PDB file of C-alpha atoms in Angstrom:
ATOM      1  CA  UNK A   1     122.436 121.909 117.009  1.00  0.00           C
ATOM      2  CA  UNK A   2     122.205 118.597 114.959  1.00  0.00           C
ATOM      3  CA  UNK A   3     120.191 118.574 111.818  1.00  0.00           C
ATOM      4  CA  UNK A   4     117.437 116.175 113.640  1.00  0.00           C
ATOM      5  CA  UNK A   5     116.921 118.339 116.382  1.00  0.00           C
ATOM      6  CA  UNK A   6     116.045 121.467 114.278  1.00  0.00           C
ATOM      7  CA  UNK A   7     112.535 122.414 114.715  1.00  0.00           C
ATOM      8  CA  UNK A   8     112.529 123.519 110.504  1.00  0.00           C
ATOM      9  CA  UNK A   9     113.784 119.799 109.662  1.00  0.00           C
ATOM     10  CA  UNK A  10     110.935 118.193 112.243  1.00  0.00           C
ATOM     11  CA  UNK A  11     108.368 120.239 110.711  1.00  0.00           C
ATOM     12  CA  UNK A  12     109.597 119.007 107.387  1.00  0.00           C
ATOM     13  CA  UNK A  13     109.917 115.623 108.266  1.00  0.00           C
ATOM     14  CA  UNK A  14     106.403 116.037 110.077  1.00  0.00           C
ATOM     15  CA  UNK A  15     104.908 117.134 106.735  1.00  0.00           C
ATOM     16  CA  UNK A  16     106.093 114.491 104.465  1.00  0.00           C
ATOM     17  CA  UNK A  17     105.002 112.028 107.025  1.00  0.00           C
ATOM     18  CA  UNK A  18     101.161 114.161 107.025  1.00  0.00           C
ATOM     19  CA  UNK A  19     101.199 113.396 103.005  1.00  0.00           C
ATOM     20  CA  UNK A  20     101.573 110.001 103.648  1.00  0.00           C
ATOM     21  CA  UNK A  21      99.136 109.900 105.819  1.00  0.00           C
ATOM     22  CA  UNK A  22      96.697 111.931 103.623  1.00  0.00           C
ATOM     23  CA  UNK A  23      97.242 109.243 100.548  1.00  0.00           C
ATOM     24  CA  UNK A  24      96.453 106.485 103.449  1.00  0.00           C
ATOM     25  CA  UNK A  25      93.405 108.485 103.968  1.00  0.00           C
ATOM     26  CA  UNK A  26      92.146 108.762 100.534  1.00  0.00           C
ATOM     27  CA  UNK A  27      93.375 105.278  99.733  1.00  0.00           C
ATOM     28  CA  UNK A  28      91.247 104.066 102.984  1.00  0.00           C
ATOM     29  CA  UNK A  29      88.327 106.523 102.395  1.00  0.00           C
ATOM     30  CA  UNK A  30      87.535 105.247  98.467  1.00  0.00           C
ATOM     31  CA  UNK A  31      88.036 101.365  99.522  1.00  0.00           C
ATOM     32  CA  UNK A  32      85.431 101.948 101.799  1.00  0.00           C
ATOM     33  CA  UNK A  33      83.533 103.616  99.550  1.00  0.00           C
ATOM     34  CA  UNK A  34      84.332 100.615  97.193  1.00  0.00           C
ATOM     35  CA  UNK A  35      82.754  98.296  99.291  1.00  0.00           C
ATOM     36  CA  UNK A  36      79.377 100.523 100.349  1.00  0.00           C
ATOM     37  CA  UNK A  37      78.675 101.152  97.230  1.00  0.00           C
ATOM     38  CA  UNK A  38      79.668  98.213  94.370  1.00  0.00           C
ATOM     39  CA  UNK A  39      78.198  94.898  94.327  1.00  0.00           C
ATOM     40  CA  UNK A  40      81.540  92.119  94.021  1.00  0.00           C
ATOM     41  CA  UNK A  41      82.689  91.221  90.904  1.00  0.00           C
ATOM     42  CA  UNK A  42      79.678  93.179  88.877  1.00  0.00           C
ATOM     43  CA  UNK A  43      81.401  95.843  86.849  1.00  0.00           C
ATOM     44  CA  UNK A  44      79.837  99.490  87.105  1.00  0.00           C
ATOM     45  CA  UNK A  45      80.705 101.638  84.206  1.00  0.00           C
ATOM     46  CA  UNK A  46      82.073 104.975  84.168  1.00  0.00           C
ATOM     47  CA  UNK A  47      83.170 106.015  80.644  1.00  0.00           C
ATOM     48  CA  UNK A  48      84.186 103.606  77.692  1.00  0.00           C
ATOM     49  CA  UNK A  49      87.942 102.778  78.982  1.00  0.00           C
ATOM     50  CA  UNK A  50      87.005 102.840  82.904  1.00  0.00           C
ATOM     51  CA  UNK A  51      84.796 100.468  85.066  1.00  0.00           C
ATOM     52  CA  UNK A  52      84.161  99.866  88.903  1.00  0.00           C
ATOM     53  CA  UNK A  53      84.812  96.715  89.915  1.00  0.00           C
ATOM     54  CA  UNK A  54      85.255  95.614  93.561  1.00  0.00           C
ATOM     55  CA  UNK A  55      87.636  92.939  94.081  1.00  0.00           C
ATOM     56  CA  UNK A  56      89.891  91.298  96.691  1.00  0.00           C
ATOM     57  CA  UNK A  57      93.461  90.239  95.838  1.00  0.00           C
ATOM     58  CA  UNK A  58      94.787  88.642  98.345  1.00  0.00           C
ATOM     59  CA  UNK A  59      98.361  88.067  96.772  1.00  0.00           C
ATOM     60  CA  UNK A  60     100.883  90.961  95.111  1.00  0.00           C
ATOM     61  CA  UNK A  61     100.828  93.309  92.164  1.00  0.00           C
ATOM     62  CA  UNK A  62      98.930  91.565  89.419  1.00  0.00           C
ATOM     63  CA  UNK A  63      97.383  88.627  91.657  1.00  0.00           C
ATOM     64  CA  UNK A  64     100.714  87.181  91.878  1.00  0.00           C
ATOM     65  CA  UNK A  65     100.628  84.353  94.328  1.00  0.00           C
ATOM     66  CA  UNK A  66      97.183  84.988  94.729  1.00  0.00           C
ATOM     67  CA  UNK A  67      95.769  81.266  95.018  1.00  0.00           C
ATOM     68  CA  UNK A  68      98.847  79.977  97.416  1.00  0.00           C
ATOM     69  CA  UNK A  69      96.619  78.770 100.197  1.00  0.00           C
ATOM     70  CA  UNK A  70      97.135  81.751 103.017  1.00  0.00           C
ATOM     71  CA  UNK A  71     100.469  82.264 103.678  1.00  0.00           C
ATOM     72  CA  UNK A  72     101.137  84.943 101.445  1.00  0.00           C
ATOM     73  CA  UNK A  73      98.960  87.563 103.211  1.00  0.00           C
ATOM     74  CA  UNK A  74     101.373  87.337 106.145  1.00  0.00           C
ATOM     75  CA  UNK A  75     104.197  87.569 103.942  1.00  0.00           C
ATOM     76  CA  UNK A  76     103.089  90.843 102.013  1.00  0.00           C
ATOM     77  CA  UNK A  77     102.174  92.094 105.498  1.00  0.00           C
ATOM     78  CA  UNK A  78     105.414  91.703 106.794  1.00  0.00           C
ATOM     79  CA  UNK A  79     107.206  92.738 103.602  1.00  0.00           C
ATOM     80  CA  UNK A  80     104.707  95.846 103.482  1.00  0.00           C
ATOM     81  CA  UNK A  81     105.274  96.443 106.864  1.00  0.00           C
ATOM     82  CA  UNK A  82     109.697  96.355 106.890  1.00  0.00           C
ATOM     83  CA  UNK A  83     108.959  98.373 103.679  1.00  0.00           C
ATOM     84  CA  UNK A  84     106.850 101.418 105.893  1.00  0.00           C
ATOM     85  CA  UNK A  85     109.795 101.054 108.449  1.00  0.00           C
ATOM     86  CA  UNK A  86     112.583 101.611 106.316  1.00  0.00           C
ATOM     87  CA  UNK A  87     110.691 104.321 104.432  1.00  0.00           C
ATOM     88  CA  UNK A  88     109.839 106.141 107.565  1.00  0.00           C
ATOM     89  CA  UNK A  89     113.583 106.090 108.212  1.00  0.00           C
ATOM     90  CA  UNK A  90     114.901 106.757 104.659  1.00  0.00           C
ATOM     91  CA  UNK A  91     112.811 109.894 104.727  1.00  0.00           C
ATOM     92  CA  UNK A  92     113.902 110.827 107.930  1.00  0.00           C
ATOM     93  CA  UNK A  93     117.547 110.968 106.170  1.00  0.00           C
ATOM     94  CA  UNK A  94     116.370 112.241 102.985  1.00  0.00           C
ATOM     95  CA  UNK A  95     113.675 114.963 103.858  1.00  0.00           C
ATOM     96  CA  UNK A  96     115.383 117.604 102.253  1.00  0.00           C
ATOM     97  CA  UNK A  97     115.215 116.305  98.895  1.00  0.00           C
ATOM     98  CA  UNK A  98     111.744 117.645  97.888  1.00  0.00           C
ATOM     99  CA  UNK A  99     111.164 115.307  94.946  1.00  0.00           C
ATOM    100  CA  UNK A 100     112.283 111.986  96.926  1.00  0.00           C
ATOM    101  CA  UNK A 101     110.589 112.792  99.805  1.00  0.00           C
ATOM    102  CA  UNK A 102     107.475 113.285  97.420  1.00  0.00           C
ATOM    103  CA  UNK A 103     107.897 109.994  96.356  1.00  0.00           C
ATOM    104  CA  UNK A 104     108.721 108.530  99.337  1.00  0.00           C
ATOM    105  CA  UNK A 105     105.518 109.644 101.029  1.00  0.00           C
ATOM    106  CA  UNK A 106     103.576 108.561  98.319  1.00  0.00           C
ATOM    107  CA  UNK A 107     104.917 104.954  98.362  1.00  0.00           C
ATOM    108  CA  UNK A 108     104.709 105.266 103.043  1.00  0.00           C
ATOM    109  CA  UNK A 109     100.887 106.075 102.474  1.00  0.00           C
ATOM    110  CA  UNK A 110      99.925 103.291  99.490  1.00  0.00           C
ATOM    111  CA  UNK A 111     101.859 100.606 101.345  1.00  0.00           C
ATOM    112  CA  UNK A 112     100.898 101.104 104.637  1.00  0.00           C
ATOM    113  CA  UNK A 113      97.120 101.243 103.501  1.00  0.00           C
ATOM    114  CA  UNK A 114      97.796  97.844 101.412  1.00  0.00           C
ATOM    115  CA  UNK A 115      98.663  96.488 104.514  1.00  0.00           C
ATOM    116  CA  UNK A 116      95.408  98.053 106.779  1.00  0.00           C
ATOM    117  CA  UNK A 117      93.834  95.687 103.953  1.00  0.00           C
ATOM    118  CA  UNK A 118      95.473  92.716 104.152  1.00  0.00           C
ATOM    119  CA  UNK A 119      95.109  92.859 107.891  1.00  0.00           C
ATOM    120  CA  UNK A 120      91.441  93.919 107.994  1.00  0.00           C
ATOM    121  CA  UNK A 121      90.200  91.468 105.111  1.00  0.00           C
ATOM    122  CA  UNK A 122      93.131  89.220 104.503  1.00  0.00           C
ATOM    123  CA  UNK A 123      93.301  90.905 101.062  1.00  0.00           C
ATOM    124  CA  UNK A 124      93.724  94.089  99.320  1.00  0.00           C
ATOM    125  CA  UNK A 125      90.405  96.031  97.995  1.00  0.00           C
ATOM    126  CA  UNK A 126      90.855  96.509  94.407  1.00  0.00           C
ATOM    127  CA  UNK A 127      87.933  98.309  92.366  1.00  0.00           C
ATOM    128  CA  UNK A 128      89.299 100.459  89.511  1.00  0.00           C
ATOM    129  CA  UNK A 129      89.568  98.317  86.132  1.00  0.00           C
ATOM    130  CA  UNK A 130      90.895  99.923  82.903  1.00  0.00           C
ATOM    131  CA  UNK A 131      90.236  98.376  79.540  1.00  0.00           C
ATOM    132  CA  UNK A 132      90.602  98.940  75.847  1.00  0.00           C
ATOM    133  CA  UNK A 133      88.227  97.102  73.847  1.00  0.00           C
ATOM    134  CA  UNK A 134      88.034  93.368  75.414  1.00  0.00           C
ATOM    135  CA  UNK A 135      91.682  93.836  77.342  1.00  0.00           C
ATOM    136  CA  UNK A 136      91.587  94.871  81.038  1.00  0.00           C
ATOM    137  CA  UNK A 137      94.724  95.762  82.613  1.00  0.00           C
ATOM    138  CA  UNK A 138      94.160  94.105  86.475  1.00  0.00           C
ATOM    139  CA  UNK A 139      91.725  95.841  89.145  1.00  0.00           C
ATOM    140  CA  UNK A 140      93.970  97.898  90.879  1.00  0.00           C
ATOM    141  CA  UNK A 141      93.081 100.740  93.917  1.00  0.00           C
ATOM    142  CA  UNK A 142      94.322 103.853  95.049  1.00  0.00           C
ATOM    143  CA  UNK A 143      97.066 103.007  97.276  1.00  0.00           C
ATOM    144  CA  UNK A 144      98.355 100.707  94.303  1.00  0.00           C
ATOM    145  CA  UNK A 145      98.381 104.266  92.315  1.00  0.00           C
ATOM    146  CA  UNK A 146     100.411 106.730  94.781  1.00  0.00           C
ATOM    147  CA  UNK A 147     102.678 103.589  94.926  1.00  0.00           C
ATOM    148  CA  UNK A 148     103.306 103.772  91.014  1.00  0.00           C
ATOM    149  CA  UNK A 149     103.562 107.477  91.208  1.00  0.00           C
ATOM    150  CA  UNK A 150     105.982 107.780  93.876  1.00  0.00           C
ATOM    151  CA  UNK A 151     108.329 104.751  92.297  1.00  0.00           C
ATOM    152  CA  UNK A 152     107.909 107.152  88.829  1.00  0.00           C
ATOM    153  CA  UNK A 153     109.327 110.134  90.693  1.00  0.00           C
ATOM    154  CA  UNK A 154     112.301 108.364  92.024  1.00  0.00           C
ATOM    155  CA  UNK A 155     112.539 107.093  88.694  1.00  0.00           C
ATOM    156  CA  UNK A 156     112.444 110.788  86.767  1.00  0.00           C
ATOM    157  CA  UNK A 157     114.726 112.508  89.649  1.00  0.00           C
ATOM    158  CA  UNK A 158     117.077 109.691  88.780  1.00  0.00           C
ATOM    159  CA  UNK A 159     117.350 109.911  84.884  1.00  0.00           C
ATOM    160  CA  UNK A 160     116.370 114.073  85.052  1.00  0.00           C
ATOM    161  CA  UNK A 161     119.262 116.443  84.358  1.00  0.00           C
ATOM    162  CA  UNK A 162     120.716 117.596  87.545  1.00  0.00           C
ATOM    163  CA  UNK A 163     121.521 121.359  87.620  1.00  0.00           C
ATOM    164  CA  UNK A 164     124.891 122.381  88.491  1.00  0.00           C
ATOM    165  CA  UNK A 165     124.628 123.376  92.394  1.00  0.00           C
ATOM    166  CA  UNK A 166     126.700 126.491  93.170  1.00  0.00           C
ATOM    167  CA  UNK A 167     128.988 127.475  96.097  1.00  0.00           C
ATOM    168  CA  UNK A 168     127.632 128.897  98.894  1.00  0.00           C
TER     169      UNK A 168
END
């Protein structure tokens, strides 16, 4: 029996493709909220580091290429979309590696509900803004957060110390 046609390794798979689909979810679930509930561009407080504040960025991480006329919604679409492909498939490969495939399904879900954004509103809905003092770090959202946690796992299993496996 090949390893793709065992029913424990599709239920696997099957699960880290449910998490991803949870953190689209929650990702799509609080944007809406987002938008119900904030007025654009008026900060709402929450404590003394932490503010609501519904924005759209319509370019990448940090606004970049933000005010380039258009085209660059189509291009993080595409790119977000190739991205959710090869994920899909990398987990597929990889979905016995508990901490990857953690990470990997974090990144699926925050992508692919970046990209429900872009398509829907032609940007992504941003509405959490951290500051210390006068300094805000840039309105970011949900699916912007799974996508930094998932990128940090890869990055710990990488630099973690790796146990010594032993013969079976």
């Amino acid at each position: 029996m090949s390893a793709k046609a065992d029913p424990h390794n599709q239920r696997r798979f099957y699960g880290w493709l449910s998490l991803a689909c949870l953190v689209l979810v929650l990702d799509q679930a609080s944007k809406l909220w987002a938008q119900t509930s904030l007025q654009y561009a008026v900060p709402a407080p929450v404590t003394g580091f932490l503010n609501w504040f519904l924005i759209y960025n319509p370019g990448a991480a940090f606004s970049f290429l933000a005010s380039s006329g258009g085209w660059q919604r189509w291009l993080f679409t595409v790119l977000g979309t190739a991205a959710a492909i090869f994920m899909i498939w990398y987990l597929r490969r990889h979905q016995n590696d508990t901490l990857l495939s953690l990470a990997i399904s974090f990144i699926l879900g925050g992508a692919v509900g970046n990209v429900i954004d872009r398509l829907v509103y032609g940007a992504v809905v941003d509405f959490i803004d951290l500051y210390y003092g006068q300094w805000h770090w840039p309105a970011f959202n949900l699916a912007d957060s799974a996508i930094v946690l998932g990128a940090a796992l890869i990055i710990w299993g990488e630099i973690r110390p790796k146990r010594a496996s032993t013969p079976t």
